[in-house]
Coordinates of C-alpha atoms (C1' of nucleotides) in Angstrom, one line a residue:
Chain A
M114 CA 19.5 0.6 -13.1
L115 CA 16.1 1.9 -12.2
S116 CA 15.7 5.6 -12.0
V117 CA 14.3 7.2 -8.7
P118 CA 11.1 8.6 -10.3
R119 CA 10.3 5.3 -12.0
L120 CA 10.7 3.7 -8.6
D121 CA 8.4 6.1 -6.9
M122 CA 5.9 5.5 -9.7
Q123 CA 5.9 2.0 -9.2
V124 CA 5.4 2.4 -5.4
R125 CA 2.5 4.7 -6.3
I126 CA 1.0 2.2 -8.6
F127 CA 1.1 -0.7 -6.1
G128 CA 0.1 1.5 -3.4
A129 CA -3.0 2.5 -5.5
L130 CA -3.8 -1.3 -6.0
A131 CA -3.6 -2.1 -2.4
D132 CA -7.0 -1.4 -1.3
P133 CA -10.2 -3.5 -1.9
I134 CA -12.3 -0.8 -3.0
R135 CA -9.8 0.4 -5.7
I136 CA -9.4 -3.1 -7.2
K137 CA -12.9 -3.4 -7.7
I138 CA -13.2 -0.1 -9.2
I139 CA -10.5 -1.1 -11.7
M140 CA -12.5 -4.7 -12.3
L141 CA -15.6 -2.5 -12.8
L142 CA -14.0 -0.2 -15.2
S143 CA -12.5 -3.0 -17.3
G144 CA -16.1 -3.7 -18.4
G145 CA -16.4 -0.1 -19.9
D146 CA -16.2 3.3 -19.1
R147 CA -18.5 4.7 -16.2
C148 CA -19.3 8.2 -14.7
V149 CA -18.9 8.6 -11.0
C150 CA -22.6 8.4 -10.7
E151 CA -22.5 4.9 -11.9
I152 CA -19.6 3.8 -9.8
L153 CA -21.0 5.1 -6.4
P154 CA -23.9 2.7 -6.1
A155 CA -21.4 -0.2 -6.5
F156 CA -20.0 0.6 -2.9
E157 CA -21.6 1.6 0.4
R158 CA -19.3 4.6 0.8
S159 CA -19.7 8.3 0.9
Q160 CA -19.4 9.9 -2.4
S161 CA -16.3 11.8 -1.2
T162 CA -14.5 8.5 -0.2
I163 CA -15.1 7.1 -3.8
S164 CA -14.1 10.4 -5.4
K165 CA -10.8 10.3 -3.6
H166 CA -10.2 6.7 -4.4
L167 CA -10.6 7.5 -8.0
S168 CA -8.2 10.4 -7.8
I169 CA -5.6 7.9 -6.2
L170 CA -6.1 5.6 -9.2
Y171 CA -5.9 8.6 -11.7
N172 CA -2.7 10.1 -10.1
A173 CA -1.2 6.8 -10.4
G174 CA -1.5 6.6 -14.1
L175 CA -4.0 4.0 -14.0
L176 CA -7.2 5.7 -15.1
D177 CA -8.3 8.5 -17.3
R178 CA -11.1 10.8 -16.9
R179 CA -13.1 13.4 -19.1
I180 CA -15.8 15.7 -18.3
E181 CA -19.1 15.4 -20.3
G182 CA -21.6 18.0 -19.1
N183 CA -21.8 17.8 -15.4
R184 CA -20.4 14.2 -15.3
T185 CA -17.0 13.0 -15.0
I186 CA -16.3 9.7 -17.0
Y187 CA -13.5 7.4 -15.7
S188 CA -12.0 4.8 -17.9
I189 CA -8.9 2.4 -17.8
K190 CA -6.0 4.6 -19.1
N191 CA -3.5 1.3 -19.4
R192 CA -4.8 -2.0 -20.2
K193 CA -1.6 -3.3 -18.2
V194 CA -3.4 -2.6 -15.0
V195 CA -5.8 -5.6 -15.9
E196 CA -2.6 -7.6 -16.2
L197 CA -1.4 -6.6 -12.9
L198 CA -4.7 -7.8 -11.2
E199 CA -4.6 -11.0 -13.0
T200 CA -1.1 -11.8 -12.3
A201 CA -1.6 -10.8 -8.6
D202 CA -4.9 -13.0 -8.4
S203 CA -2.9 -16.0 -9.8
I204 CA 0.0 -15.7 -7.1
A205 CA -2.8 -15.2 -4.6
L206 CA -4.5 -18.4 -5.7
E207 CA -1.3 -20.4 -5.6
H208 CA -0.1 -18.9 -2.5
L209 CA -3.8 -19.8 -1.0
S210 CA -3.6 -23.3 -2.0
S211 CA -0.2 -23.8 -0.8
L212 CA -1.4 -22.7 2.6
V213 CA -4.2 -25.2 2.6
E214 CA -1.6 -28.1 1.7
T215 CA 0.8 -27.1 4.6
G216 CA -1.8 -26.0 6.8
G217 CA 0.0 -22.5 7.3
D218 CA -1.4 -19.4 7.8
Chain B
M883 CA -16.5 -13.5 -9.0
L884 CA -13.5 -13.1 -6.9
S885 CA -13.7 -14.8 -3.5
V886 CA -13.1 -12.5 -0.4
P887 CA -9.8 -14.2 0.7
R888 CA -8.5 -13.9 -2.8
L889 CA -9.1 -10.2 -3.0
D890 CA -7.6 -9.8 0.4
M891 CA -4.5 -11.6 -0.8
Q892 CA -4.4 -9.5 -3.8
V893 CA -4.4 -6.4 -1.5
R894 CA -1.9 -7.8 0.7
I895 CA 0.4 -8.5 -2.4
F896 CA 0.1 -5.2 -3.8
G897 CA 0.7 -3.5 -0.4
A898 CA 3.8 -5.6 0.1
L899 CA 5.2 -4.2 -3.1
A900 CA 4.2 -0.6 -2.4
D901 CA 7.4 0.2 -0.6
P902 CA 10.8 1.0 -2.4
I903 CA 12.7 -1.1 0.1
R904 CA 10.6 -4.1 -0.6
I905 CA 10.8 -3.6 -4.3
K906 CA 14.6 -3.4 -4.1
I907 CA 14.6 -6.6 -2.1
I908 CA 12.8 -8.4 -4.7
M909 CA 15.1 -7.1 -7.3
L910 CA 17.9 -8.2 -5.3
L911 CA 16.6 -11.5 -4.7
S912 CA 15.7 -12.0 -8.5
G913 CA 19.5 -12.3 -8.9
G914 CA 19.5 -15.3 -6.6
D915 CA 18.9 -16.5 -2.9
R916 CA 20.5 -14.4 -0.3
C917 CA 20.8 -14.7 3.5
V918 CA 19.5 -11.7 5.7
C919 CA 23.1 -10.9 6.4
E920 CA 23.7 -10.3 2.6
I921 CA 20.8 -8.3 2.1
L922 CA 21.2 -5.9 5.3
P923 CA 24.2 -4.1 3.8
A924 CA 22.4 -3.2 0.7
F925 CA 20.1 -0.9 2.8
E926 CA 20.7 1.9 5.3
R927 CA 18.3 0.5 7.6
S928 CA 18.4 -1.2 10.9
Q929 CA 18.4 -5.1 11.1
S930 CA 14.7 -5.0 12.7
T931 CA 13.5 -2.8 9.8
I932 CA 14.7 -5.2 7.1
S933 CA 13.7 -8.3 8.9
K934 CA 10.3 -6.8 9.1
H935 CA 10.3 -6.2 5.3
L936 CA 11.2 -9.6 4.5
S937 CA 8.3 -10.9 6.6
I938 CA 5.8 -8.6 4.9
L939 CA 7.0 -10.2 1.6
Y940 CA 7.0 -13.6 3.1
N941 CA 3.5 -13.3 4.5
A942 CA 2.2 -11.9 1.1
G943 CA 3.4 -15.4 -0.4
L944 CA 6.0 -13.5 -2.7
L945 CA 9.2 -14.7 -0.8
D946 CA 10.3 -18.3 0.5
R947 CA 12.7 -18.9 3.3
R948 CA 14.7 -21.7 4.7
I949 CA 17.2 -21.9 7.5
E950 CA 20.7 -23.0 7.1
G951 CA 22.6 -23.3 10.4
N952 CA 21.9 -20.0 12.1
R953 CA 21.1 -18.3 8.8
T954 CA 18.0 -17.5 7.0
I955 CA 18.0 -17.5 3.2
Y956 CA 15.2 -15.7 1.2
S957 CA 14.3 -16.5 -2.2
I958 CA 11.7 -15.7 -4.7
K959 CA 8.8 -17.7 -4.1
N960 CA 6.9 -17.1 -7.3
R961 CA 8.6 -15.8 -10.3
K962 CA 5.3 -14.1 -11.4
V963 CA 6.3 -11.3 -8.8
V964 CA 9.2 -10.2 -11.1
E965 CA 6.5 -9.9 -13.9
L966 CA 4.4 -7.7 -11.6
L967 CA 7.6 -5.3 -11.1
E968 CA 8.1 -5.4 -14.9
T969 CA 4.7 -4.7 -15.7
A970 CA 4.4 -1.9 -13.1
D971 CA 7.6 -0.4 -14.5
S972 CA 6.4 -0.4 -18.0
I973 CA 3.2 1.4 -16.8
A974 CA 5.2 3.9 -14.8
L975 CA 7.5 4.5 -18.0
E976 CA 4.4 5.2 -20.0
H977 CA 2.8 7.6 -17.5
L978 CA 5.8 9.5 -16.9
S979 CA 6.4 10.2 -20.7
S980 CA 2.8 11.2 -20.9
L981 CA 3.4 13.8 -17.9
V982 CA 6.3 15.0 -20.0
E983 CA 4.4 15.5 -23.1
T984 CA 1.5 17.4 -21.3
G985 CA 3.5 19.0 -18.9
G986 CA 1.2 17.5 -16.3
D987 CA 2.0 16.5 -12.6
Chain C
dG887 C1' -29.4 34.7 -12.1
dC888 C1' -31.2 30.8 -9.1
dT889 C1' -31.9 25.9 -8.2
dG890 C1' -30.3 21.2 -8.3
dT891 C1' -27.3 17.8 -9.7
dA892 C1' -22.4 15.7 -10.0
dT893 C1' -18.0 15.9 -8.5
dA894 C1' -13.9 17.3 -5.9
dT895 C1' -11.6 19.2 -2.1
dA896 C1' -10.9 20.5 3.1
dA897 C1' -11.0 19.5 7.9
dG898 C1' -10.7 16.5 11.5
dA899 C1' -11.0 11.9 13.9
dT900 C1' -9.4 7.4 13.7
dT901 C1' -6.6 3.7 12.3
dA902 C1' -2.6 1.4 9.8
dT903 C1' 2.5 1.6 8.5
dC904 C1' 7.2 2.5 9.2
dG905 C1' 11.3 3.0 11.7
dG906 C1' 14.8 2.1 15.6
dA907 C1' 15.8 0.4 20.2
dA908 C1' 15.3 -3.1 23.1
dT909 C1' 14.7 -7.8 23.6
dA910 C1' 13.9 -12.9 22.6
dT911 C1' 15.2 -17.3 20.2
dG912 C1' 18.1 -20.4 18.6
dG913 C1' 22.3 -22.4 16.4
dC914 C1' 27.2 -22.5 16.9
dG915 C1' 32.0 -22.9 18.7
dA916 C1' 35.2 -23.0 22.8
Chain D
dT96 C1' 27.4 -24.6 29.6
dC97 C1' 28.8 -20.1 28.2
dG98 C1' 28.9 -16.3 25.1
dC99 C1' 28.4 -14.9 20.4
dC100 C1' 26.3 -14.4 16.1
dA101 C1' 22.0 -14.2 13.1
dT102 C1' 17.5 -13.2 13.0
dA103 C1' 12.6 -12.5 14.5
dT104 C1' 9.7 -10.0 17.6
dT105 C1' 7.7 -6.5 20.7
dC106 C1' 7.3 -2.0 22.0
dC107 C1' 6.5 2.8 21.2
dG108 C1' 6.8 7.3 18.7
dA109 C1' 6.1 9.4 14.2
dT110 C1' 4.0 9.8 9.7
dA111 C1' 0.8 8.6 6.3
dA112 C1' -3.9 6.4 4.9
dT113 C1' -8.9 6.0 5.4
dC114 C1' -13.3 7.6 6.5
dT115 C1' -17.2 10.9 7.2
dT116 C1' -19.2 15.5 7.4
dA117 C1' -19.2 19.9 5.6
dT118 C1' -18.1 23.0 2.0
dA119 C1' -16.6 24.5 -2.9
dT120 C1' -16.9 24.2 -7.9
dA121 C1' -19.2 23.9 -12.1
dC122 C1' -22.4 22.7 -15.5
dA123 C1' -27.6 22.5 -16.6
dG124 C1' -32.2 24.0 -17.0
dC125 C1' -35.7 27.2 -16.0

DNA sequence: GCTGTATATAAGATTATCGGAATATGGCGA
DNA sequence: TCGCCATATTCCGATAATCTTATATACAGC
């Protein structure tokens, strides 16, 4: 049986990934650590918006961060998150092709 | 590069899993197909609420459904969704134990 | 200490999600 | 056909997520 805090953490993890900006941030960081100032220009959103997205990923236990001087460097905390993206992408791909076959929606 | 519809589908998949009831429905169905009338009593929620949760999972491409008489039978469409739950659970577990170690929150 | 740069947080408006009650749809048996 | 059962959908209120602007914090260099 799944304990309640674990279920809650699962929900938080999936919720953290249920946003296109946050998925792209994970993909970006899977290529190596980045400070916020390097992440910002990849998105046409305010600094505060990106900062909050990073916090959501951090609080879900998906990212690590360390401070170096006046910068904050974010990194992938658990490589399994990349697995999650890959698995979801393959489900997405299969689903999209089944929609094409059946002409569904 | 990830195509836009695929990213959108990933978002929809993760969004579908970002709810404790929907996670429990997946776990329930991983034990075998069930009609709605068998799923309902597992949750203290109205019929319309559960029906909506099932639709969300169905539209995310995670569940299949077939009609038999006046019943609708739901089933896991893609076994990879169970993988997603397991991977997220192991991330959750690691994160929770790291919180215990550091006394974090 | 002051100024500028980097980042996080708060406040507030807008939009999406969740839940239940009520309603619609469609098969089934009398 | 009529009424019942199983399920989906609509409507609407309550709650939560997202975004921007403005403000706070904290380090760096002078």
